[in-house]
PDB file of C-alpha atoms in Angstrom:
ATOM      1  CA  UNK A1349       0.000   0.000   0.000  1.00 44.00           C
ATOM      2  CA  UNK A1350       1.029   3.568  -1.014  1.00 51.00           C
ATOM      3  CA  UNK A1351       2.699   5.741   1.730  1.00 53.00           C
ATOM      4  CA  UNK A1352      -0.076   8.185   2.870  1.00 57.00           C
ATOM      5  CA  UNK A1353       0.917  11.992   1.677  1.00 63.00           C
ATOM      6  CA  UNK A1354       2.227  14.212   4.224  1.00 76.00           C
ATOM      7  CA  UNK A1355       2.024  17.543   2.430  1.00 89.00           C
ATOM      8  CA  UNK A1356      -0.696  18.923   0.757  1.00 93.00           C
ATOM      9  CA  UNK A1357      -0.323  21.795  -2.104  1.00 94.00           C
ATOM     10  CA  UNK A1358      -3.220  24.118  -3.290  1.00 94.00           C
ATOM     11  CA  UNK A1359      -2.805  25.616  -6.598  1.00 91.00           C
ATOM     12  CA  UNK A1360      -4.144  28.983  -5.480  1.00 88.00           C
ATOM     13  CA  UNK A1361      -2.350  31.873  -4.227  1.00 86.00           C
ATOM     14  CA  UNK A1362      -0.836  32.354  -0.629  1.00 87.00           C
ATOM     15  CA  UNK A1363      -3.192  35.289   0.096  1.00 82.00           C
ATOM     16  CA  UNK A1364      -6.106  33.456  -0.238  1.00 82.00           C
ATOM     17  CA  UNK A1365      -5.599  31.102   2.071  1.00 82.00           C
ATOM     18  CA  UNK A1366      -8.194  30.414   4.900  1.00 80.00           C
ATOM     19  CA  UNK A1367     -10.273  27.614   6.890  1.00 83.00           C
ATOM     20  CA  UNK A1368      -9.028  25.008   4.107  1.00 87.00           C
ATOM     21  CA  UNK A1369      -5.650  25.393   4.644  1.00 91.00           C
ATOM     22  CA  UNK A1370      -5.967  25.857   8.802  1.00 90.00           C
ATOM     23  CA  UNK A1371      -8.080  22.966   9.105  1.00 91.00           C
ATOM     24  CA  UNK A1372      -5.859  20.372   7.130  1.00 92.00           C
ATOM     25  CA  UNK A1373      -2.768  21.912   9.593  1.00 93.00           C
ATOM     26  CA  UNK A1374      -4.968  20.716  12.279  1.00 92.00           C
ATOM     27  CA  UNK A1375      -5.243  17.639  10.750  1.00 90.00           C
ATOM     28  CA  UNK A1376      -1.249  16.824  11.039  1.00 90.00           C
ATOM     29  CA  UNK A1377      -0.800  17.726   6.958  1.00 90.00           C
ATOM     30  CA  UNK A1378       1.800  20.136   5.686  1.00 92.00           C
ATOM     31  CA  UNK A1379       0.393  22.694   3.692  1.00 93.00           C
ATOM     32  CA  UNK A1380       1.986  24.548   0.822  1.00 92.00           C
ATOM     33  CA  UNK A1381       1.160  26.446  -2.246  1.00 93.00           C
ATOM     34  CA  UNK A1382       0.993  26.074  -5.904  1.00 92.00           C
ATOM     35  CA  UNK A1383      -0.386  29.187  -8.209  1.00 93.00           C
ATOM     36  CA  UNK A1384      -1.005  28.414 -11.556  1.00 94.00           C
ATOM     37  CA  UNK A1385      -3.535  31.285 -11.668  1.00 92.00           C
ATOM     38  CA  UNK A1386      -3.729  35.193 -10.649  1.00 91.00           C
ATOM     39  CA  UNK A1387      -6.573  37.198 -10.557  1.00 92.00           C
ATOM     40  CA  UNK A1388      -6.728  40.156 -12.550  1.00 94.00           C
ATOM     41  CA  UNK A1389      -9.057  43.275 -12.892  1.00 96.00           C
ATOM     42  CA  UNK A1390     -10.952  43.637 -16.044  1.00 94.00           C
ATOM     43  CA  UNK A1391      -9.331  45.290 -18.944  1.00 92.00           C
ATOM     44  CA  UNK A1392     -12.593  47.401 -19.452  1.00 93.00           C
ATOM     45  CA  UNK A1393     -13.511  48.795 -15.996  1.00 95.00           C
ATOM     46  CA  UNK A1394     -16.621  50.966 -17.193  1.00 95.00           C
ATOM     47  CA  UNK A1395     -19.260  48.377 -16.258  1.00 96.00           C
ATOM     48  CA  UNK A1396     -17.841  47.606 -12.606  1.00 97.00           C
ATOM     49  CA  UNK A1397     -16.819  51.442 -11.583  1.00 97.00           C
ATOM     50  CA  UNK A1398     -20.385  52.457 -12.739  1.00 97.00           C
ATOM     51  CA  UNK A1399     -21.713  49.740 -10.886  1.00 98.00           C
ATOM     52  CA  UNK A1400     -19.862  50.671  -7.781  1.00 98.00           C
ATOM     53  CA  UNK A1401     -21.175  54.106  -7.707  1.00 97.00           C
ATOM     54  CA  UNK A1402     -24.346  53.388  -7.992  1.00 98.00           C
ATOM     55  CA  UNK A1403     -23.699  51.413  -4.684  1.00 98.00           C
ATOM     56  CA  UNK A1404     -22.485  54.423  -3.121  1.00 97.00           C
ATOM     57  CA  UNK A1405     -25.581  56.093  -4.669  1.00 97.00           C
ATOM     58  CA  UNK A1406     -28.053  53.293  -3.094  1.00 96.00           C
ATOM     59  CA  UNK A1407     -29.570  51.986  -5.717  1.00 97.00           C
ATOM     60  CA  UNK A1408     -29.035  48.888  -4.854  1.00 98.00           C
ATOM     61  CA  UNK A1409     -31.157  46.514  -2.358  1.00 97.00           C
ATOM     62  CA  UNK A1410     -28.744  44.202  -2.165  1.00 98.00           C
ATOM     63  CA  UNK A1411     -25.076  43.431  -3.024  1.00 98.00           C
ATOM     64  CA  UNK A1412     -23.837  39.526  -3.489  1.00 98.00           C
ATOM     65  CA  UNK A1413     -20.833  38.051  -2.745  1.00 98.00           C
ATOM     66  CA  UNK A1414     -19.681  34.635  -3.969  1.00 95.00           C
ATOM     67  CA  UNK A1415     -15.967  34.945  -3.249  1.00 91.00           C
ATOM     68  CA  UNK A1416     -13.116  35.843  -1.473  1.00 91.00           C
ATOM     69  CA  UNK A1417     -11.698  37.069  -4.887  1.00 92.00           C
ATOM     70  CA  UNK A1418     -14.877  39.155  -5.637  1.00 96.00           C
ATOM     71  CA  UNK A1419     -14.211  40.929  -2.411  1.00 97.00           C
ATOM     72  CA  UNK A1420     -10.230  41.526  -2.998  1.00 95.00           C
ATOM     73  CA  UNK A1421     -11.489  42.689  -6.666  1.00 97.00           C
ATOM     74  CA  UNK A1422     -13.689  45.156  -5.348  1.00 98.00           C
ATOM     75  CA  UNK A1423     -11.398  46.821  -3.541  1.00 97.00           C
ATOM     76  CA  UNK A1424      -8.386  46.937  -5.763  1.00 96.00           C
ATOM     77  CA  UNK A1425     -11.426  48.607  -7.998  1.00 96.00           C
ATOM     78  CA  UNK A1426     -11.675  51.578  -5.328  1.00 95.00           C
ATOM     79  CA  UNK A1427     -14.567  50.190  -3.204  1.00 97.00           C
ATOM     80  CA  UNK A1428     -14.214  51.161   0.041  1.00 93.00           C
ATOM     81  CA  UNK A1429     -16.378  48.429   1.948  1.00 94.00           C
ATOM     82  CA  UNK A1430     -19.145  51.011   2.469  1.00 93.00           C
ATOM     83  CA  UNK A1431     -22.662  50.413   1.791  1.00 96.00           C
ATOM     84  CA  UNK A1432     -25.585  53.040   2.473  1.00 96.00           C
ATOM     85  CA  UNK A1433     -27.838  51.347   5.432  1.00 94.00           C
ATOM     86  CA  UNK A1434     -30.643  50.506   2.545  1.00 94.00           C
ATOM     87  CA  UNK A1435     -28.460  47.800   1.330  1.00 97.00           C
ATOM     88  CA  UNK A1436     -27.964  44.574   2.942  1.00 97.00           C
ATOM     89  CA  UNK A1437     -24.833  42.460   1.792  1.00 98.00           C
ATOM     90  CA  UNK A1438     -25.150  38.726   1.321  1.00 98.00           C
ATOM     91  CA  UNK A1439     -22.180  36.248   0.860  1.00 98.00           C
ATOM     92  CA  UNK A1440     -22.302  32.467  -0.319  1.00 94.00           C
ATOM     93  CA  UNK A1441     -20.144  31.123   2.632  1.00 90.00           C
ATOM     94  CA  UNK A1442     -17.735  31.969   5.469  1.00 88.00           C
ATOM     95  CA  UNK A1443     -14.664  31.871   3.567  1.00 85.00           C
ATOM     96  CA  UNK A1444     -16.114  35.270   1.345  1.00 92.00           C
ATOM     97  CA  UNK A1445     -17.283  37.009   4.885  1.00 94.00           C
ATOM     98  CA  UNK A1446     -13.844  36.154   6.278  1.00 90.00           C
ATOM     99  CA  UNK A1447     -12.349  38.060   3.491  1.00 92.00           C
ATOM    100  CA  UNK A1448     -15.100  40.557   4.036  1.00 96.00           C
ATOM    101  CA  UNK A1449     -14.639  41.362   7.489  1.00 95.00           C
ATOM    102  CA  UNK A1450     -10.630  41.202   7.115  1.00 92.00           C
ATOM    103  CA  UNK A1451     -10.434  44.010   4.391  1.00 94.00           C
ATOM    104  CA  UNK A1452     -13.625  45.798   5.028  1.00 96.00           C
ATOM    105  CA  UNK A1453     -14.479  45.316   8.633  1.00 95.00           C
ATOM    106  CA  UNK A1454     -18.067  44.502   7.505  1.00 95.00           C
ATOM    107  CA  UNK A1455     -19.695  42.126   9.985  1.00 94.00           C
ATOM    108  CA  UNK A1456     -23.524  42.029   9.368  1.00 94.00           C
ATOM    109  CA  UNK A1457     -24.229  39.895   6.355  1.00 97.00           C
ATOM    110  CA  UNK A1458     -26.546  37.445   5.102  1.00 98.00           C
ATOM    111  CA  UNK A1459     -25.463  34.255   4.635  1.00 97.00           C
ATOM    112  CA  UNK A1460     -27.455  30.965   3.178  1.00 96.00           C
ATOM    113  CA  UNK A1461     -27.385  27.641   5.415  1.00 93.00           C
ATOM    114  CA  UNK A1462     -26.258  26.033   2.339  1.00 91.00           C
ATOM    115  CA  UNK A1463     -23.115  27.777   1.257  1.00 87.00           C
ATOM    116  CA  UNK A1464     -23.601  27.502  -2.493  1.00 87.00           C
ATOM    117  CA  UNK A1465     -25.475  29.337  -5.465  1.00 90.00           C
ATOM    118  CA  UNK A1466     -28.309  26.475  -4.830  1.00 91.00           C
ATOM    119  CA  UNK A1467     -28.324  27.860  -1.079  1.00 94.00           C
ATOM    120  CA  UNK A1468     -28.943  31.125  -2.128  1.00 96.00           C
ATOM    121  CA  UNK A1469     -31.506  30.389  -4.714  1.00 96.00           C
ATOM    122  CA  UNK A1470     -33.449  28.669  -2.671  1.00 96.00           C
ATOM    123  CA  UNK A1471     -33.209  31.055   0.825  1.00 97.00           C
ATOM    124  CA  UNK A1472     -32.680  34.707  -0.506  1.00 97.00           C
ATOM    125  CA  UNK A1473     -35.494  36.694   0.593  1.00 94.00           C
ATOM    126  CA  UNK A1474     -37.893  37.680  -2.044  1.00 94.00           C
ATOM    127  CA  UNK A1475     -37.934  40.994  -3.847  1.00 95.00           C
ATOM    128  CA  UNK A1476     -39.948  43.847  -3.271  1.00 90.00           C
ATOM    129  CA  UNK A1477     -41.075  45.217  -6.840  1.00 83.00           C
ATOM    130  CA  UNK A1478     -38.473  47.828  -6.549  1.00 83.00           C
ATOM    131  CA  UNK A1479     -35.416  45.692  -5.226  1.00 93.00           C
ATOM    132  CA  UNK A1480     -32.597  45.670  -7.318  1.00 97.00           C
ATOM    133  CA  UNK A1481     -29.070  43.881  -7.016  1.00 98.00           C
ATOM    134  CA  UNK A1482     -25.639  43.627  -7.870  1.00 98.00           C
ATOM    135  CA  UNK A1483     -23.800  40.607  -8.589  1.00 98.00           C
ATOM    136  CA  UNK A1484     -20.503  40.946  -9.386  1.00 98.00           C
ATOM    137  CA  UNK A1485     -18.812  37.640 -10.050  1.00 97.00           C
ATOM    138  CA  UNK A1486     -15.181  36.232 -12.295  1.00 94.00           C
ATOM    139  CA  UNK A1487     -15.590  36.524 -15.776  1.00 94.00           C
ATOM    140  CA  UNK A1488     -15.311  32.857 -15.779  1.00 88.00           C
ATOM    141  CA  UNK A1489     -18.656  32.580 -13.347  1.00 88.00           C
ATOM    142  CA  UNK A1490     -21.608  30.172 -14.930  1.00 87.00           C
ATOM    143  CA  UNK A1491     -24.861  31.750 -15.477  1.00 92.00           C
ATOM    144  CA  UNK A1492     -27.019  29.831 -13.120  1.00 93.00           C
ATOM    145  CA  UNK A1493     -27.415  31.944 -10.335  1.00 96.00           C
ATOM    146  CA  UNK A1494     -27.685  35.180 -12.250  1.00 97.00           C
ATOM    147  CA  UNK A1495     -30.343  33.382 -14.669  1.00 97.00           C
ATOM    148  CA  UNK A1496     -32.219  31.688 -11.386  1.00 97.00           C
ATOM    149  CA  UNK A1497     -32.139  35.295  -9.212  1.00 97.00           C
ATOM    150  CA  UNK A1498     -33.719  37.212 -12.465  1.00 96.00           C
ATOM    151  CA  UNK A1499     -36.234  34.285 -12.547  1.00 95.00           C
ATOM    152  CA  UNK A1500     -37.284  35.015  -8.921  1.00 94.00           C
ATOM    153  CA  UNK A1501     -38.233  38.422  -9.906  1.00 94.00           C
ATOM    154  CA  UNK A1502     -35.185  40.053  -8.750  1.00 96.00           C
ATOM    155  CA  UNK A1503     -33.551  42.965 -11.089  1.00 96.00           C
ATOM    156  CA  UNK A1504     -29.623  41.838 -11.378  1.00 97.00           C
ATOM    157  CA  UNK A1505     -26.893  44.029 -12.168  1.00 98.00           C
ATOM    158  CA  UNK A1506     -24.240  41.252 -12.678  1.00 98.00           C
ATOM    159  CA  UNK A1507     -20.956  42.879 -13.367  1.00 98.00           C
ATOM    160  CA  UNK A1508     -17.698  41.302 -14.031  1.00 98.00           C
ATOM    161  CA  UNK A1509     -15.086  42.096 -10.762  1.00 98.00           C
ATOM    162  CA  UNK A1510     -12.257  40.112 -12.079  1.00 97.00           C
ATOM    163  CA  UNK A1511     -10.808  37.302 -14.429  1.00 94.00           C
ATOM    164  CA  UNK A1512      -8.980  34.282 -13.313  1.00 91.00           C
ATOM    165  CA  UNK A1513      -6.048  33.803 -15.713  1.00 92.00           C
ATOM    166  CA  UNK A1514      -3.425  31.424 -15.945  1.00 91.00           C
ATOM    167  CA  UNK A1515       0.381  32.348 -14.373  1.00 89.00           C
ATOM    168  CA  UNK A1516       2.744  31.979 -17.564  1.00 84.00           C
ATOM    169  CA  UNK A1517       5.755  30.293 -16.020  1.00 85.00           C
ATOM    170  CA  UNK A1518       4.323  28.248 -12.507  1.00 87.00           C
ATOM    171  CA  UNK A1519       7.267  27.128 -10.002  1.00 84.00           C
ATOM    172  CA  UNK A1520       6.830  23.379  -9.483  1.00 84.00           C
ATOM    173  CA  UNK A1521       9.927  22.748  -7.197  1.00 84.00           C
ATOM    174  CA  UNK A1522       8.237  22.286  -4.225  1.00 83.00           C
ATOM    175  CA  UNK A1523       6.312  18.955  -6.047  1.00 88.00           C
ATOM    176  CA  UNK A1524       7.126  15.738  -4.479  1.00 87.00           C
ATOM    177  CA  UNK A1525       6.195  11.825  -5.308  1.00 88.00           C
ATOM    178  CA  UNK A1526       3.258  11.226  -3.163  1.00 86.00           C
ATOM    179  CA  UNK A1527       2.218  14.718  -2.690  1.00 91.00           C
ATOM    180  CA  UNK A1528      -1.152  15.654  -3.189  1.00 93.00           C
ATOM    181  CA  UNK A1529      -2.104  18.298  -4.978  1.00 95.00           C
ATOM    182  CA  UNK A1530      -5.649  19.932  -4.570  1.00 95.00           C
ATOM    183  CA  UNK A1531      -6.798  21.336  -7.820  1.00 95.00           C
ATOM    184  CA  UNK A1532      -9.068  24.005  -7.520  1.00 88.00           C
ATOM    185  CA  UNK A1533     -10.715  25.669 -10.387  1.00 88.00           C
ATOM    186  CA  UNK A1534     -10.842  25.029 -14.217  1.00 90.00           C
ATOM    187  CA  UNK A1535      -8.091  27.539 -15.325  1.00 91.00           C
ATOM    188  CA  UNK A1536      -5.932  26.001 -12.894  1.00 93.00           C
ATOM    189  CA  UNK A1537      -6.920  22.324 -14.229  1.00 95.00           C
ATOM    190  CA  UNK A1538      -5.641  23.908 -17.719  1.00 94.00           C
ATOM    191  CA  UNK A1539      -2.159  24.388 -16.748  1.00 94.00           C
ATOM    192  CA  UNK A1540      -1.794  21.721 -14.391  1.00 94.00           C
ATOM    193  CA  UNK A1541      -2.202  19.373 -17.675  1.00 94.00           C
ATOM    194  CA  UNK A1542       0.574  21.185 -19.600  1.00 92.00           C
ATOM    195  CA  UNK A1543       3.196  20.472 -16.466  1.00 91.00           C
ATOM    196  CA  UNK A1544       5.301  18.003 -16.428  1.00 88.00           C
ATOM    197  CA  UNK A1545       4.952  16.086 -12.353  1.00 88.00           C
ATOM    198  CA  UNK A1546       6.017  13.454 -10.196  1.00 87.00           C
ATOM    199  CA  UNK A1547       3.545  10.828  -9.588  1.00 88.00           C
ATOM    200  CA  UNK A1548       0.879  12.374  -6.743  1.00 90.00           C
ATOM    201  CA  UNK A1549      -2.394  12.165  -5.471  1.00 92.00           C
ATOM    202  CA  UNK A1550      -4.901  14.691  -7.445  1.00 95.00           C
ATOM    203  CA  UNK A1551      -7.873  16.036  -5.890  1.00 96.00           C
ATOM    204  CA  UNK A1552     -10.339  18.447  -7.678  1.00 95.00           C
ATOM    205  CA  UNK A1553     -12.938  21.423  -6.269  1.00 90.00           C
ATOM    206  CA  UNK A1554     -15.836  20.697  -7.994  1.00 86.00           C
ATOM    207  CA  UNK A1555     -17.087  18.380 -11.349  1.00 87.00           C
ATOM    208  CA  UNK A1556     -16.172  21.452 -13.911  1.00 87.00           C
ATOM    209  CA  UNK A1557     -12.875  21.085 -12.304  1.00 91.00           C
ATOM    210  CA  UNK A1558     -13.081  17.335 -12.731  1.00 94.00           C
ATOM    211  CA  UNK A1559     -14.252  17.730 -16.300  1.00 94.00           C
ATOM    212  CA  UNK A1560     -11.736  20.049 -17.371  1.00 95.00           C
ATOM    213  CA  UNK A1561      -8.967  17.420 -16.215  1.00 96.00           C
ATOM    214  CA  UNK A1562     -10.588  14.503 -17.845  1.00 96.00           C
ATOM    215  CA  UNK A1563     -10.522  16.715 -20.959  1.00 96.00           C
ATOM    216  CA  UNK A1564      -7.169  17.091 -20.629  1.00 96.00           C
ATOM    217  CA  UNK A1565      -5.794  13.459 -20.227  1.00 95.00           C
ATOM    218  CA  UNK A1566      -5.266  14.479 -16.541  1.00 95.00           C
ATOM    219  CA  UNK A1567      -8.225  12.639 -14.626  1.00 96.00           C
ATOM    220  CA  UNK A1568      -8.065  13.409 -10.948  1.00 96.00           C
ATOM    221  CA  UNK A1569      -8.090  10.598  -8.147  1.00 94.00           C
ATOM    222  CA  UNK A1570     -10.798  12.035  -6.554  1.00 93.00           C
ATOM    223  CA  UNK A1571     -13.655  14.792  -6.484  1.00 94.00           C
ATOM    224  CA  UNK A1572     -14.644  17.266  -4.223  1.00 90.00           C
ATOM    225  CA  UNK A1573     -17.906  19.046  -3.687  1.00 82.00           C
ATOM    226  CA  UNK A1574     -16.745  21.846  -1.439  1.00 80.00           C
ATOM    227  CA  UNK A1575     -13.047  23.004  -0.847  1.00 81.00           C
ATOM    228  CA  UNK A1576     -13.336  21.816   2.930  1.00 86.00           C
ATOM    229  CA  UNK A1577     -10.754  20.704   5.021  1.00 89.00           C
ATOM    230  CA  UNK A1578     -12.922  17.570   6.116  1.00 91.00           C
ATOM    231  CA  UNK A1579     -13.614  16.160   2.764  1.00 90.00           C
ATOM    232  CA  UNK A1580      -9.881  16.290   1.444  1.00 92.00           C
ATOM    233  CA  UNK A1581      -9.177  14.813   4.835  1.00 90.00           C
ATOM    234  CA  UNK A1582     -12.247  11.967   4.407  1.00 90.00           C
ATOM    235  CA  UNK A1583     -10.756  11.208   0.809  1.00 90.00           C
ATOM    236  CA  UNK A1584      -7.084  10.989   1.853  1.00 88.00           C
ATOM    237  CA  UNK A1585      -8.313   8.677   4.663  1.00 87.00           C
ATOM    238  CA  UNK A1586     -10.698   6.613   2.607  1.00 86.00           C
ATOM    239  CA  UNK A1587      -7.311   6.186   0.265  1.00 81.00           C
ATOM    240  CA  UNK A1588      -4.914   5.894   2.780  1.00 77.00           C
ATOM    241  CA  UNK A1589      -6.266   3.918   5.864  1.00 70.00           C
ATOM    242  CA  UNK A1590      -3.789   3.168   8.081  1.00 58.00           C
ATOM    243  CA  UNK A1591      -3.072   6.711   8.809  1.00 51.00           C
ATOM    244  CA  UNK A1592      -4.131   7.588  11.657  1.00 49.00           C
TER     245      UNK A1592
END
C-alpha cells in the first residue's frame, strides 16, 4: 500500500488562504502552495466602476458576494467596503465574509445555510417590486445563479469584478512523489495538464474542475464538492487507511 501523503499543495495563491488550509494543519498535513492562476481586474472597468457608484448612490437593495476574490477585486477597484444602510450584503459562505470582514471590517451579512449558489436560490429573501441587485462575479462565473435570481423576480446588475487567468511560467519545485495536490478551479486544471509532475495524489474542487482534467488526459483521483478541510481529509483517509 502507497505511503499516505504528508504535504498537501493548493494551486491557489498564498493570500487566499483560509479555513481550508488551517483545518488540514490541524489535521497533522503540511500545507503549501501552488499558483497556476492570478486574478486580474478587467481590462474594461466601465461596467464595474459604474456599478460601484451606484452602490455608493443606493440603488441597490442588495449586493452579493460569492468569493473571497470578488471581495479583494472590489477593492483593488476603489470600493471602500461602504454600503448606504438601505443595502444589505449577502455572501455564499464563510470563507467570502472572512475576506469581508478582514479588508472591510463589515460584519452584518446574510449568509445561506447552504453555502452555495443552490443555497442562495433557494433562501434569498424575495424581492420587493423595486429591489434591485448587484452581482458581481469572475468573468469565468456560470450563469445559473444570475439566470435563477432574475427568474425570482429580482432585477440583477451582474458585473464582471475580475478574471482568473493562468500564471505563464508556474514554479513546481516544491512537487514531491506522493504529494497531493488539490486542484481548484478550471483555469488552474488547464495548466496543471501542460506540467510536467512526479507521480501524486490529485484532488479536484468541484465536477467542472473534474471535467476540465478529464478533458485534458489528466483525470483526478478524486472529487470534491466543497473546498473543505474535512472532505480532502475523508478522501485521503478513505485512500490511505492506516493513517491515523
Amino acid at each position: 500500500m502507497a505511503a499516505a501523503p504528508e504535504k498537501i499543495l493548493l494551486t491557489r495563491n498564498p493570500e487566499q488562504s483560509g479555513a481550508l488550509e488551517s483545518g488540514l494543519r490541524d489535521a497533522g498535513y503540511a500545507v503549501d502552495h501552488l499558483p497556476l492562476t492570478q486574478q486580474v481586474l478587467p481590462q474594461d472597468m466601465g461596467q464595474l466602476r459604474a456599478a460601484l457608484d451606484q452602490l455608493a448612490a443606493g440603488e441597490f437593495s442588495w449586493l452579493l458576494l460569492t468569493s473571497g476574490n470578488t471581495v479583494r477585486s472590489l477593492i483593488e477597484a476603489g470600493w471602500d467596503g461602504s454600503v448606504p444602510q438601505t443595502t444589505q450584503i449577502g455572501v455564499v459562505g464563510p470563507g467570502t465574509a472572512r475576506v469581508l470582514e478582514e479588508l472591510t471590517g463589515l460584519t452584518q451579512v446574510w449568509m445561506p445555510a447552504e453555502h452555495s449558489a443552490a443555497g442562495i436560490l433557494a433562501e434569498l429573501p424575495a424581492p420587493e417590486t423595486s429591489d434591485r441587485l448587484l452581482l458581481p462575479q469572475s468573468a469565468q462565473a456560470r450563469s445559473q445563479l444570475a439566470q435563477g435570481l432574475a427568474e425570482r423576480g429580482w432585477e440583477i446588475t451582474w458585473v464582471t469584478a475580475y478574471a482568473t487567468v493562468a500564471l505563464p511560467h508556474p514554479e513546481t519545485d516544491q512537487l514531491s512523489r506522493g504529494d497531493t495536490v488539490l486542484i481548484t478551479s478550471s483555469i488552474a486544471a488547464e495548466v496543471w495538464a501542460q506540467l510536467d509532475t512526479p507521480e501524486i495524489t490529485v484532488l479536484a474542487i468541484g465536477e467542472p474542475t473534474a471535467l476540465t482534467l478529464n478533458q485534458r488526459g489528466r483525470p483526478a483521483d478524486a472529487v470534491l464538492a466543497e473546498p473543505t478541510a474535512a472532505g480532502v481529509v475523508d478522501v485521503l483517509r478513505q485512500r490511505y487507511p492506516r493513517r491515523p
